mmCIF file of C-alpha atoms in Angstrom:
data_model
loop_
_atom_site.group_PDB
_atom_site.id
_atom_site.type_symbol
_atom_site.label_atom_id
_atom_site.label_comp_id
_atom_site.label_asym_id
_atom_site.label_seq_id
_atom_site.Cartn_x
_atom_site.Cartn_y
_atom_site.Cartn_z
ATOM 1 C CA MET A 1 61.108 -184.603 -109.881
ATOM 2 C CA GLY A 2 61.368 -182.415 -112.553
ATOM 3 C CA SER A 3 58.777 -179.833 -111.475
ATOM 4 C CA THR A 4 59.326 -176.501 -112.226
ATOM 5 C CA MET A 5 56.428 -175.185 -110.145
ATOM 6 C CA THR A 6 56.519 -173.417 -107.007
ATOM 7 C CA THR A 7 54.269 -175.712 -105.506
ATOM 8 C CA HIS A 8 53.842 -178.869 -106.836
ATOM 9 C CA PRO A 9 50.771 -180.802 -106.052
ATOM 10 C CA SER A 10 50.789 -184.203 -105.105
ATOM 11 C CA HIS A 11 50.168 -186.595 -108.025
ATOM 12 C CA ASP A 12 46.767 -186.891 -107.396
ATOM 13 C CA GLU A 13 46.125 -183.557 -107.244
ATOM 14 C CA LEU A 14 45.205 -181.316 -110.376
ATOM 15 C CA GLY A 15 45.798 -177.997 -108.463
ATOM 16 C CA HIS A 16 46.216 -176.904 -104.667
ATOM 17 C CA VAL A 17 43.525 -176.847 -102.331
ATOM 18 C CA MET A 18 42.463 -174.136 -100.264
ATOM 19 C CA PRO A 19 42.733 -174.708 -96.820
ATOM 20 C CA LYS A 20 39.364 -173.710 -94.962
ATOM 21 C CA ARG A 21 40.947 -171.430 -92.219
ATOM 22 C CA VAL A 22 42.638 -169.377 -94.974
ATOM 23 C CA LEU A 23 39.432 -168.808 -96.909
ATOM 24 C CA ILE A 24 37.820 -167.402 -94.039
ATOM 25 C CA SER A 25 40.616 -165.436 -92.532
ATOM 26 C CA VAL A 26 41.216 -163.804 -95.819
ATOM 27 C CA TRP A 27 37.416 -163.323 -95.979
ATOM 28 C CA ALA A 28 37.486 -161.311 -92.482
ATOM 29 C CA ALA A 29 40.046 -159.470 -93.017
ATOM 30 C CA LEU A 30 38.437 -158.119 -96.483
ATOM 31 C CA VAL A 31 35.291 -157.412 -94.074
ATOM 32 C CA ILE A 32 37.428 -155.667 -91.774
ATOM 33 C CA LEU A 33 39.031 -153.565 -94.475
ATOM 34 C CA THR A 34 35.806 -152.863 -96.079
ATOM 35 C CA VAL A 35 34.175 -151.359 -92.646
ATOM 36 C CA ILE A 36 37.633 -149.591 -92.398
ATOM 37 C CA THR A 37 37.130 -147.810 -95.848
ATOM 38 C CA VAL A 38 33.727 -146.499 -95.031
ATOM 39 C CA ALA A 39 34.345 -145.659 -91.062
ATOM 40 C CA VAL A 40 37.493 -143.487 -92.508
ATOM 41 C CA THR A 41 35.746 -141.268 -94.780
ATOM 42 C CA GLU A 42 34.497 -139.914 -91.771
ATOM 43 C CA VAL A 43 37.925 -138.548 -91.232
ATOM 44 C CA ASP A 44 39.399 -135.688 -93.045
ATOM 45 C CA LEU A 45 42.621 -135.841 -94.480
ATOM 46 C CA GLY A 46 42.238 -133.424 -97.352
ATOM 47 C CA ARG A 47 43.719 -134.883 -100.468
ATOM 48 C CA PHE A 48 44.864 -137.784 -98.966
ATOM 49 C CA ASN A 49 41.565 -139.391 -98.325
ATOM 50 C CA ILE A 50 41.117 -140.655 -102.006
ATOM 51 C CA TRP A 51 44.854 -142.249 -101.984
ATOM 52 C CA LEU A 52 43.980 -143.871 -98.646
ATOM 53 C CA ALA A 53 41.185 -145.314 -99.824
ATOM 54 C CA LEU A 54 42.729 -146.629 -102.939
ATOM 55 C CA ILE A 55 45.576 -148.036 -100.654
ATOM 56 C CA ILE A 56 42.737 -150.125 -98.584
ATOM 57 C CA ALA A 57 41.494 -151.270 -102.289
ATOM 58 C CA ILE A 58 44.710 -152.256 -103.369
ATOM 59 C CA VAL A 59 45.104 -154.558 -100.323
ATOM 60 C CA LYS A 60 41.508 -155.997 -100.487
ATOM 61 C CA GLY A 61 42.773 -156.417 -104.452
ATOM 62 C CA SER A 62 45.496 -158.512 -103.591
ATOM 63 C CA LEU A 63 43.933 -160.529 -100.800
ATOM 64 C CA VAL A 64 41.087 -161.676 -103.488
ATOM 65 C CA GLY A 65 44.039 -161.919 -106.123
ATOM 66 C CA LEU A 66 46.488 -164.159 -104.095
ATOM 67 C CA TYR A 67 44.263 -166.313 -102.109
ATOM 68 C CA PHE A 68 40.748 -166.126 -103.707
ATOM 69 C CA MET A 69 42.035 -166.503 -107.428
ATOM 70 C CA HIS A 70 44.970 -168.686 -105.952
ATOM 71 C CA LEU A 71 47.573 -166.669 -107.306
ATOM 72 C CA ARG A 72 49.894 -167.089 -104.764
ATOM 73 C CA TYR A 73 49.481 -171.119 -104.862
ATOM 74 C CA ASP A 74 49.632 -171.233 -108.910
ATOM 75 C CA SER A 75 52.311 -170.845 -111.400
ATOM 76 C CA PRO A 76 53.889 -167.217 -111.346
ATOM 77 C CA LEU A 77 52.805 -166.855 -115.224
ATOM 78 C CA TYR A 78 49.386 -165.922 -114.232
ATOM 79 C CA ALA A 79 50.207 -163.316 -111.976
ATOM 80 C CA LEU A 80 52.876 -162.060 -114.840
ATOM 81 C CA ILE A 81 49.930 -161.901 -117.264
ATOM 82 C CA LEU A 82 48.104 -159.841 -114.413
ATOM 83 C CA MET A 83 50.467 -157.672 -113.685
ATOM 84 C CA ILE A 84 51.107 -156.650 -117.190
ATOM 85 C CA ALA A 85 47.530 -155.964 -117.985
ATOM 86 C CA LEU A 86 47.761 -153.651 -114.465
ATOM 87 C CA ALA A 87 50.732 -152.356 -115.441
ATOM 88 C CA PHE A 88 49.207 -150.819 -119.028
ATOM 89 C CA VAL A 89 46.188 -149.325 -116.965
ATOM 90 C CA VAL A 90 48.768 -147.715 -114.947
ATOM 91 C CA MET A 91 50.662 -146.338 -118.091
ATOM 92 C CA PHE A 92 47.150 -145.276 -119.473
ATOM 93 C CA ILE A 93 46.178 -143.066 -116.185
ATOM 94 C CA VAL A 94 49.373 -141.813 -115.853
ATOM 95 C CA GLY A 95 50.221 -140.652 -119.444
ATOM 96 C CA THR A 96 46.510 -139.179 -119.584
ATOM 97 C CA ILE A 97 46.722 -137.249 -116.535
ATOM 98 C CA THR A 98 49.748 -135.561 -117.348
ATOM 99 C CA ASP A 99 48.345 -134.804 -120.914
ATOM 100 C CA THR A 100 45.645 -133.018 -119.307
ATOM 101 C CA ALA A 101 47.526 -131.609 -116.134
ATOM 102 C CA ALA A 102 49.234 -129.665 -118.717
ATOM 103 C CA PHE A 103 46.192 -128.035 -119.462
ATOM 104 C CA GLN A 104 44.936 -126.880 -116.580
ATOM 105 C CA GLU A 105 45.246 -122.994 -116.932
ATOM 106 C CA SER A 106 43.032 -122.983 -119.627
ATOM 107 C CA LEU A 107 40.015 -124.595 -117.738
ATOM 108 C CA GLU A 108 37.472 -122.121 -116.988
ATOM 109 C CA THR A 109 36.582 -121.679 -113.264
ATOM 110 C CA PRO A 110 33.063 -123.419 -112.414
ATOM 111 C CA ARG A 111 30.520 -121.106 -112.151
ATOM 112 C CA GLY A 112 30.151 -119.720 -108.744
ATOM 113 C CA TRP A 113 32.613 -122.043 -107.046
ATOM 114 C CA ARG A 114 35.857 -121.136 -105.719
ATOM 115 C CA ILE A 115 38.635 -123.628 -105.989
ATOM 116 C CA SER A 116 41.585 -123.240 -103.718
ATOM 117 C CA SER A 117 44.896 -123.009 -105.180
ATOM 118 C CA MET B 1 66.330 -190.614 -114.224
ATOM 119 C CA SER B 2 64.762 -191.402 -111.429
ATOM 120 C CA ASP B 3 64.995 -195.038 -109.784
ATOM 121 C CA ARG B 4 62.061 -195.082 -107.710
ATOM 122 C CA VAL B 5 59.551 -197.709 -108.355
ATOM 123 C CA GLU B 6 56.368 -196.290 -109.498
ATOM 124 C CA THR B 7 53.234 -198.114 -109.267
ATOM 125 C CA ASP B 8 50.565 -195.802 -110.312
ATOM 126 C CA PRO B 9 50.716 -195.531 -114.079
ATOM 127 C CA VAL B 10 48.748 -192.253 -114.050
ATOM 128 C CA ALA B 11 51.208 -190.731 -111.541
ATOM 129 C CA ALA B 12 54.457 -192.081 -113.204
ATOM 130 C CA SER B 13 53.271 -190.814 -116.654
ATOM 131 C CA HIS B 14 53.163 -187.053 -115.596
ATOM 132 C CA ASP B 15 56.703 -187.102 -115.493
ATOM 133 C CA LYS B 16 57.179 -188.482 -118.880
ATOM 134 C CA PRO B 17 57.000 -186.451 -122.100
ATOM 135 C CA TYR B 18 54.420 -186.353 -124.090
ATOM 136 C CA ALA B 19 54.911 -189.679 -126.451
ATOM 137 C CA ALA B 20 55.828 -191.582 -123.380
ATOM 138 C CA VAL B 21 52.090 -190.970 -122.196
ATOM 139 C CA GLY B 22 50.799 -193.612 -124.091
ATOM 140 C CA ASP B 23 47.330 -195.345 -122.573
ATOM 141 C CA ALA B 24 47.769 -194.111 -119.031
ATOM 142 C CA HIS B 25 45.257 -191.513 -119.123
ATOM 143 C CA ALA B 26 42.753 -193.255 -121.354
ATOM 144 C CA HIS B 27 40.301 -193.819 -118.779
ATOM 145 C CA GLU B 28 39.924 -189.770 -118.195
ATOM 146 C CA PRO B 29 36.704 -188.982 -119.710
ATOM 147 C CA HIS B 30 37.206 -185.557 -119.763
ATOM 148 C CA LEU B 31 40.829 -185.146 -121.252
ATOM 149 C CA ALA B 32 40.772 -184.025 -124.426
ATOM 150 C CA HIS B 33 43.057 -185.648 -127.246
ATOM 151 C CA HIS B 34 45.165 -183.119 -127.739
ATOM 152 C CA PHE B 35 46.587 -182.627 -124.161
ATOM 153 C CA ALA B 36 48.804 -184.814 -122.663
ATOM 154 C CA THR B 37 48.055 -184.965 -119.306
ATOM 155 C CA PRO B 38 45.015 -183.556 -117.345
ATOM 156 C CA ARG B 39 46.956 -181.036 -115.610
ATOM 157 C CA GLN B 40 48.305 -179.921 -118.354
ATOM 158 C CA GLN B 41 44.649 -179.536 -119.844
ATOM 159 C CA TYR B 42 43.835 -177.558 -116.530
ATOM 160 C CA GLU B 43 46.810 -175.283 -116.821
ATOM 161 C CA SER B 44 46.158 -174.129 -120.619
ATOM 162 C CA ALA B 45 42.437 -173.717 -119.454
ATOM 163 C CA LYS B 46 43.556 -171.532 -116.841
ATOM 164 C CA LEU B 47 46.039 -169.645 -118.869
ATOM 165 C CA GLY B 48 43.106 -168.845 -121.027
ATOM 166 C CA MET B 49 40.892 -167.606 -118.464
ATOM 167 C CA TRP B 50 43.746 -165.010 -116.776
ATOM 168 C CA ILE B 51 44.418 -163.651 -120.431
ATOM 169 C CA PHE B 52 40.934 -162.994 -120.883
ATOM 170 C CA LEU B 53 40.818 -161.518 -117.275
ATOM 171 C CA ALA B 54 43.961 -159.426 -118.447
ATOM 172 C CA THR B 55 41.233 -157.997 -121.184
ATOM 173 C CA GLU B 56 38.384 -157.072 -118.913
ATOM 174 C CA VAL B 57 41.021 -155.048 -116.787
ATOM 175 C CA LEU B 58 42.113 -153.391 -119.614
ATOM 176 C CA MET B 59 38.139 -152.436 -120.490
ATOM 177 C CA PHE B 60 37.367 -151.452 -117.269
ATOM 178 C CA GLY B 61 40.696 -149.612 -117.012
ATOM 179 C CA GLY B 62 39.950 -147.122 -119.734
ATOM 180 C CA LEU B 63 36.770 -146.311 -117.760
ATOM 181 C CA PHE B 64 38.705 -145.558 -114.390
ATOM 182 C CA VAL B 65 41.119 -143.642 -116.828
ATOM 183 C CA ALA B 66 37.663 -141.461 -117.996
ATOM 184 C CA TYR B 67 36.689 -141.173 -114.133
ATOM 185 C CA ALA B 68 40.172 -139.941 -113.585
ATOM 186 C CA VAL B 69 40.793 -137.514 -115.930
ATOM 187 C CA TYR B 70 37.181 -135.735 -115.075
ATOM 188 C CA ARG B 71 37.460 -135.904 -111.882
ATOM 189 C CA ALA B 72 41.122 -134.346 -112.111
ATOM 190 C CA ASN B 73 39.811 -131.614 -113.849
ATOM 191 C CA HIS B 74 36.619 -131.204 -112.425
ATOM 192 C CA PRO B 75 36.543 -132.115 -108.735
ATOM 193 C CA GLU B 76 33.201 -129.815 -107.658
ATOM 194 C CA ILE B 77 31.179 -132.042 -109.872
ATOM 195 C CA PHE B 78 31.821 -135.020 -108.197
ATOM 196 C CA ILE B 79 32.347 -133.303 -104.706
ATOM 197 C CA TYR B 80 28.473 -132.238 -105.366
ATOM 198 C CA ALA B 81 27.042 -135.209 -106.807
ATOM 199 C CA HIS B 82 28.674 -137.867 -105.186
ATOM 200 C CA ARG B 83 26.173 -137.339 -102.275
ATOM 201 C CA TYR B 84 23.008 -138.528 -104.199
ATOM 202 C CA LEU B 85 24.648 -141.893 -103.810
ATOM 203 C CA ASP B 86 23.813 -143.757 -100.538
ATOM 204 C CA LYS B 87 27.008 -145.080 -99.310
ATOM 205 C CA THR B 88 25.397 -147.625 -96.982
ATOM 206 C CA LEU B 89 23.860 -149.166 -99.874
ATOM 207 C CA GLY B 90 27.206 -149.058 -101.462
ATOM 208 C CA GLY B 91 29.061 -150.524 -98.498
ATOM 209 C CA ILE B 92 26.262 -153.681 -98.274
ATOM 210 C CA ASN B 93 26.805 -154.396 -101.923
ATOM 211 C CA THR B 94 30.400 -154.478 -101.208
ATOM 212 C CA LEU B 95 29.964 -157.077 -98.184
ATOM 213 C CA ILE B 96 27.311 -159.103 -100.418
ATOM 214 C CA LEU B 97 30.115 -159.328 -102.880
ATOM 215 C CA ILE B 98 32.898 -160.356 -100.957
ATOM 216 C CA CYS B 99 30.758 -162.927 -99.190
ATOM 217 C CA SER B 100 29.721 -164.092 -102.587
ATOM 218 C CA SER B 101 33.536 -164.528 -103.220
ATOM 219 C CA LEU B 102 34.222 -166.642 -100.349
ATOM 220 C CA THR B 103 31.122 -168.981 -101.018
ATOM 221 C CA MET B 104 32.400 -169.354 -104.665
ATOM 222 C CA ALA B 105 36.402 -169.963 -103.760
ATOM 223 C CA TRP B 106 34.619 -172.478 -101.575
ATOM 224 C CA ALA B 107 32.765 -174.006 -104.373
ATOM 225 C CA VAL B 108 36.007 -174.855 -105.816
ATOM 226 C CA ARG B 109 37.597 -176.068 -102.830
ATOM 227 C CA ALA B 110 34.531 -178.312 -102.700
ATOM 228 C CA ALA B 111 34.775 -179.569 -106.285
ATOM 229 C CA GLN B 112 38.375 -180.520 -105.769
ATOM 230 C CA LEU B 113 37.699 -182.582 -102.644
ATOM 231 C CA ASN B 114 34.512 -184.187 -104.290
ATOM 232 C CA GLN B 115 31.973 -182.672 -101.938
ATOM 233 C CA HIS B 116 29.166 -182.639 -104.223
ATOM 234 C CA ARG B 117 26.528 -181.361 -101.811
ATOM 235 C CA THR B 118 29.001 -178.524 -100.695
ATOM 236 C CA LEU B 119 30.067 -177.665 -104.181
ATOM 237 C CA ILE B 120 26.189 -177.189 -104.642
ATOM 238 C CA ALA B 121 25.237 -175.064 -101.916
ATOM 239 C CA CYS B 122 28.058 -172.838 -102.218
ATOM 240 C CA LEU B 123 27.233 -171.847 -106.036
ATOM 241 C CA VAL B 124 23.606 -171.494 -105.159
ATOM 242 C CA LEU B 125 24.780 -169.018 -102.142
ATOM 243 C CA THR B 126 26.790 -167.504 -104.480
ATOM 244 C CA LEU B 127 23.819 -166.865 -106.811
ATOM 245 C CA VAL B 128 21.812 -165.672 -103.921
ATOM 246 C CA GLY B 129 24.570 -162.931 -103.320
ATOM 247 C CA ALA B 130 24.447 -161.991 -106.960
ATOM 248 C CA LEU B 131 20.859 -161.687 -106.811
ATOM 249 C CA GLY B 132 20.923 -159.224 -103.599
ATOM 250 C CA PHE B 133 23.643 -157.255 -105.266
ATOM 251 C CA LEU B 134 21.533 -156.573 -108.071
ATOM 252 C CA GLY B 135 18.491 -155.942 -106.084
ATOM 253 C CA ILE B 136 20.339 -153.185 -104.357
ATOM 254 C CA LYS B 137 21.343 -151.874 -107.767
ATOM 255 C CA TYR B 138 17.793 -152.030 -108.757
ATOM 256 C CA VAL B 139 16.914 -149.864 -105.889
ATOM 257 C CA GLU B 140 19.406 -147.355 -106.384
ATOM 258 C CA TYR B 141 18.967 -146.902 -110.189
ATOM 259 C CA LYS B 142 15.267 -146.584 -109.789
ATOM 260 C CA HIS B 143 15.498 -143.586 -106.810
ATOM 261 C CA LYS B 144 18.029 -141.809 -109.157
ATOM 262 C CA TRP B 145 15.878 -142.464 -112.253
ATOM 263 C CA GLU B 146 12.480 -140.944 -110.649
ATOM 264 C CA GLU B 147 15.017 -138.412 -109.102
ATOM 265 C CA GLY B 148 15.810 -137.391 -112.747
ATOM 266 C CA LEU B 149 19.674 -138.020 -111.881
ATOM 267 C CA ARG B 150 20.086 -139.331 -115.158
ATOM 268 C CA PRO B 151 23.094 -140.036 -117.341
ATOM 269 C CA GLY B 152 23.766 -137.168 -119.740
ATOM 270 C CA MET B 153 21.675 -135.108 -121.756
ATOM 271 C CA TYR B 154 18.865 -136.940 -119.643
ATOM 272 C CA TYR B 155 20.037 -135.126 -116.696
ATOM 273 C CA ASP B 156 16.963 -133.562 -115.407
ATOM 274 C CA PRO B 157 17.004 -133.589 -111.431
ATOM 275 C CA VAL B 158 13.568 -132.976 -109.936
ATOM 276 C CA HIS B 159 15.004 -131.342 -106.693
ATOM 277 C CA ARG B 160 17.709 -128.634 -107.265
ATOM 278 C CA ASP B 161 17.791 -128.806 -103.373
ATOM 279 C CA VAL B 162 20.260 -132.072 -102.454
ATOM 280 C CA ALA B 163 18.227 -131.978 -99.065
ATOM 281 C CA ALA B 164 15.016 -133.262 -100.230
ATOM 282 C CA VAL B 165 16.687 -136.259 -102.110
ATOM 283 C CA ASP B 166 18.801 -136.929 -99.008
ATOM 284 C CA ARG B 167 15.785 -139.619 -98.525
ATOM 285 C CA PHE B 168 18.844 -142.116 -98.552
ATOM 286 C CA GLU B 169 21.189 -139.884 -96.058
ATOM 287 C CA THR B 170 19.249 -139.456 -92.882
ATOM 288 C CA ARG B 171 22.017 -141.454 -91.419
ATOM 289 C CA GLU B 172 24.132 -138.737 -91.977
ATOM 290 C CA THR B 173 24.187 -135.899 -90.142
ATOM 291 C CA ALA B 174 25.152 -132.407 -90.689
ATOM 292 C CA ALA B 175 27.588 -132.430 -88.139
ATOM 293 C CA VAL B 176 29.728 -134.796 -90.008
ATOM 294 C CA THR B 177 32.247 -133.638 -91.705
ATOM 295 C CA GLY B 178 32.673 -134.339 -95.737
ATOM 296 C CA THR B 179 29.301 -135.760 -96.192
ATOM 297 C CA GLY B 180 27.506 -132.477 -95.735
ATOM 298 C CA PRO B 181 26.226 -130.235 -98.448
ATOM 299 C CA PRO B 182 28.853 -128.201 -100.394
ATOM 300 C CA VAL B 183 29.489 -124.857 -98.981
ATOM 301 C CA PRO B 184 27.627 -122.364 -101.326
ATOM 302 C CA ILE B 185 28.523 -118.826 -102.519
ATOM 303 C CA THR B 186 25.152 -117.061 -101.406
ATOM 304 C CA ALA B 187 25.623 -114.766 -104.344
ATOM 305 C CA PRO B 188 28.594 -114.773 -106.914
ATOM 306 C CA PRO B 189 30.384 -111.815 -107.242
ATOM 307 C CA GLU B 190 29.938 -110.151 -110.512
ATOM 308 C CA ASP B 191 33.580 -110.062 -111.244
ATOM 309 C CA PRO B 192 34.990 -113.050 -109.566
ATOM 310 C CA GLU B 193 38.773 -111.743 -110.653
ATOM 311 C CA ALA B 194 38.269 -108.263 -109.040
ATOM 312 C CA THR B 195 37.257 -109.256 -105.790
ATOM 313 C CA ARG B 196 39.060 -110.940 -103.129
ATOM 314 C CA ILE B 197 36.516 -110.569 -100.474
ATOM 315 C CA LYS B 198 35.239 -114.086 -99.473
ATOM 316 C CA PRO B 199 31.400 -113.943 -99.631
ATOM 317 C CA ALA B 200 29.739 -114.076 -95.970
ATOM 318 C CA PRO B 201 29.017 -116.376 -94.244
ATOM 319 C CA ALA B 202 29.776 -119.127 -96.290
ATOM 320 C CA GLY B 203 33.509 -117.914 -96.284
ATOM 321 C CA PRO B 204 36.524 -120.459 -96.779
ATOM 322 C CA PRO B 205 37.479 -120.558 -100.210
ATOM 323 C CA GLY B 206 38.740 -124.261 -100.703
ATOM 324 C CA LEU B 207 36.353 -126.871 -101.689
ATOM 325 C CA ALA B 208 37.154 -130.612 -100.196
ATOM 326 C CA LEU B 209 37.888 -128.660 -96.813
ATOM 327 C CA SER B 210 34.949 -126.093 -97.165
ATOM 328 C CA ALA B 211 32.177 -128.439 -95.515
ATOM 329 C CA LEU B 212 33.986 -128.703 -92.612
ATOM 330 C CA THR B 213 33.290 -125.156 -91.249
ATOM 331 C CA PRO B 214 30.874 -124.923 -88.438
ATOM 332 C CA GLY B 215 28.512 -122.769 -90.285
ATOM 333 C CA ALA B 216 28.163 -124.912 -93.344
ATOM 334 C CA ALA B 217 25.446 -126.889 -92.278
ATOM 335 C CA SER B 218 23.496 -123.765 -91.379
ATOM 336 C CA ILE B 219 23.448 -122.474 -94.841
ATOM 337 C CA ALA B 220 20.049 -122.194 -96.191
ATOM 338 C CA PRO B 221 19.163 -124.981 -98.790
ATOM 339 C CA GLU B 222 18.056 -122.485 -101.451
ATOM 340 C CA HIS B 223 21.379 -121.313 -101.513
ATOM 341 C CA ARG B 224 23.173 -123.859 -102.719
ATOM 342 C CA ASP B 225 24.554 -123.836 -106.127
ATOM 343 C CA GLU B 226 25.034 -126.578 -108.500
ATOM 344 C CA PRO B 227 28.017 -126.726 -110.611
ATOM 345 C CA ASP B 228 27.683 -127.297 -114.380
ATOM 346 C CA ASN B 229 27.887 -130.512 -115.871
ATOM 347 C CA VAL B 230 26.468 -132.424 -113.321
ATOM 348 C CA ARG B 231 24.673 -134.751 -115.683
ATOM 349 C CA VAL B 232 28.644 -135.934 -116.569
ATOM 350 C CA PHE B 233 29.044 -137.317 -113.237
ATOM 351 C CA PHE B 234 25.766 -139.580 -113.691
ATOM 352 C CA SER B 235 27.216 -140.558 -116.997
ATOM 353 C CA VAL B 236 30.208 -141.715 -115.546
ATOM 354 C CA TYR B 237 28.264 -143.338 -112.618
ATOM 355 C CA PHE B 238 25.851 -145.037 -114.824
ATOM 356 C CA LEU B 239 28.544 -146.223 -117.331
ATOM 357 C CA MET B 240 30.880 -147.852 -115.022
ATOM 358 C CA THR B 241 28.143 -149.268 -112.375
ATOM 359 C CA GLY B 242 26.087 -150.537 -115.176
ATOM 360 C CA LEU B 243 28.923 -152.039 -117.207
ATOM 361 C CA HIS B 244 29.837 -153.796 -113.993
ATOM 362 C CA GLY B 245 26.090 -154.729 -113.221
ATOM 363 C CA ILE B 246 26.152 -156.439 -116.767
ATOM 364 C CA HIS B 247 29.117 -158.768 -115.974
ATOM 365 C CA VAL B 248 27.205 -159.575 -112.781
ATOM 366 C CA ILE B 249 24.348 -160.797 -114.860
ATOM 367 C CA VAL B 250 26.418 -162.401 -116.994
ATOM 368 C CA GLY B 251 28.455 -164.245 -114.231
ATOM 369 C CA MET B 252 25.066 -165.089 -112.795
ATOM 370 C CA GLY B 253 24.433 -167.157 -116.148
ATOM 371 C CA LEU B 254 27.981 -168.804 -115.826
ATOM 372 C CA ILE B 255 27.523 -169.719 -112.196
ATOM 373 C CA THR B 256 23.863 -171.367 -113.170
ATOM 374 C CA TRP B 257 25.487 -173.203 -116.096
ATOM 375 C CA ILE B 258 27.773 -174.580 -113.511
ATOM 376 C CA LEU B 259 25.358 -175.285 -111.038
ATOM 377 C CA LEU B 260 23.491 -177.420 -113.142
ATOM 378 C CA ARG B 261 26.405 -179.505 -114.324
ATOM 379 C CA ALA B 262 27.415 -179.729 -110.601
ATOM 380 C CA MET B 263 24.117 -180.881 -109.974
ATOM 381 C CA LYS B 264 24.512 -184.009 -112.652
ATOM 382 C CA ARG B 265 27.639 -184.540 -110.468
ATOM 383 C CA GLU B 266 29.998 -183.798 -113.342
ATOM 384 C CA PHE B 267 32.678 -182.445 -111.237
ATOM 385 C CA SER B 268 35.348 -184.195 -109.075
ATOM 386 C CA ASN B 269 38.859 -184.037 -108.113
ATOM 387 C CA ARG B 270 39.839 -184.767 -111.824
ATOM 388 C CA TYR B 271 37.896 -182.516 -113.356
ATOM 389 C CA PHE B 272 36.835 -179.222 -111.746
ATOM 390 C CA ALA B 273 38.049 -176.577 -114.102
ATOM 391 C CA PRO B 274 34.823 -175.135 -115.349
ATOM 392 C CA VAL B 275 34.166 -174.350 -111.571
ATOM 393 C CA ASP B 276 37.719 -172.736 -111.378
ATOM 394 C CA LEU B 277 37.357 -170.739 -114.227
ATOM 395 C CA VAL B 278 33.868 -169.528 -113.457
ATOM 396 C CA GLY B 279 35.179 -168.582 -109.843
ATOM 397 C CA LEU B 280 37.930 -166.614 -111.345
ATOM 398 C CA TYR B 281 35.527 -164.580 -113.673
ATOM 399 C CA TRP B 282 33.456 -164.027 -110.288
ATOM 400 C CA HIS B 283 36.292 -163.011 -108.347
ATOM 401 C CA LEU B 284 37.190 -160.242 -110.800
ATOM 402 C CA VAL B 285 33.754 -158.924 -110.692
ATOM 403 C CA ASP B 286 34.504 -158.648 -106.922
ATOM 404 C CA LEU B 287 37.581 -157.088 -107.655
ATOM 405 C CA ILE B 288 36.300 -154.360 -109.765
ATOM 406 C CA TRP B 289 33.832 -153.306 -107.655
ATOM 407 C CA ILE B 290 36.180 -153.263 -104.776
ATOM 408 C CA PHE B 291 37.878 -150.316 -106.792
ATOM 409 C CA LEU B 292 34.536 -148.779 -108.313
ATOM 410 C CA PHE B 293 33.178 -148.475 -104.520
ATOM 411 C CA PRO B 294 35.627 -145.822 -102.899
ATOM 412 C CA LEU B 295 35.491 -144.006 -106.076
ATOM 413 C CA LEU B 296 32.280 -143.562 -106.284
ATOM 414 C CA TYR B 297 30.495 -143.406 -102.996
ATOM 415 C CA LEU B 298 33.565 -142.758 -101.008
ATOM 416 C CA ILE B 299 34.245 -139.274 -102.297
ATOM 417 C CA HIS B 300 35.125 -136.978 -99.644
#
């Protein structure tokens, strides 16, 4: 057929049609993960709370991207574009945090508050 | 190349180069002359949309960087101020957007399957969800405005005591760790560098863990101390949720446009790209909120 796409719909289809049960399963997973995210804030994990919340957010975001936004069934080019944008955001954050981390000693201790070292 | 007999001229033309397509697609009303096939047109449009979404990711990424840097440098501000936010309302908003993403994805599916009534119903439901989201945001913003919790130089809290603002937080008891008041310093020592004696009864030095101590909740409200520059938290909050809210409003406009076109039966299995692309935009709006919610509302 000469198709280079990972999934090639039939000739009458312009694009892949999402099955109902996939849509509903993804939605249910997103709802459950949201409930978990909120519930987990009641548990104290110290510094790791934010990372856990971010990891769950990344899982939710991946579900939205892969299924609701069709990335799993479309040409990989779209996913590549998104990944590149995200890579630049990550570089932006890492670079800026690294820079600001070098200046921590010169930050003033907030009035009246103690920060554990 | 292929020795199969293809009787459908439209289908047969999909494997041929541009010059050989000829009039096979001449009957397609939505095919622009500079595209060879409807699929090429559709995929080109989608590519353009994804590039736009990449720019949106970068724009919000800049705000997330601001959040990350400021929170890394001044965690006390975020730990103090986040309790002004109601995480129940935020959680409901998250669920609303997730449901609206479902209805939007379903609308795309309906357009692809020529299910006109389902398409219209799903678009309407998506709009209802968006309105609900904005309604809750309005309630939150109004409450903050009235309490003087405004961004930047307009920050002028009516109550210095967070407990008086806790009208929204009645569900959270003092015994729940992490959402209680920060441990105040009853009287900051004259020279913080000279003394190593912890102030009683507040005790523990750490910030994130300090609210765990059983005695924390019994500290009298008037002893609570507010860190400097809490105003910056609200600048970050209003900027990020405000920009996101503007995107929701724009999304509502786009969905309304698509809805009107759907009501005129403009979409079919041969032409549904506008629904798909508006759907992609709406999913991005949902995606951004999925990250905003824990970072702003669920600070421990």
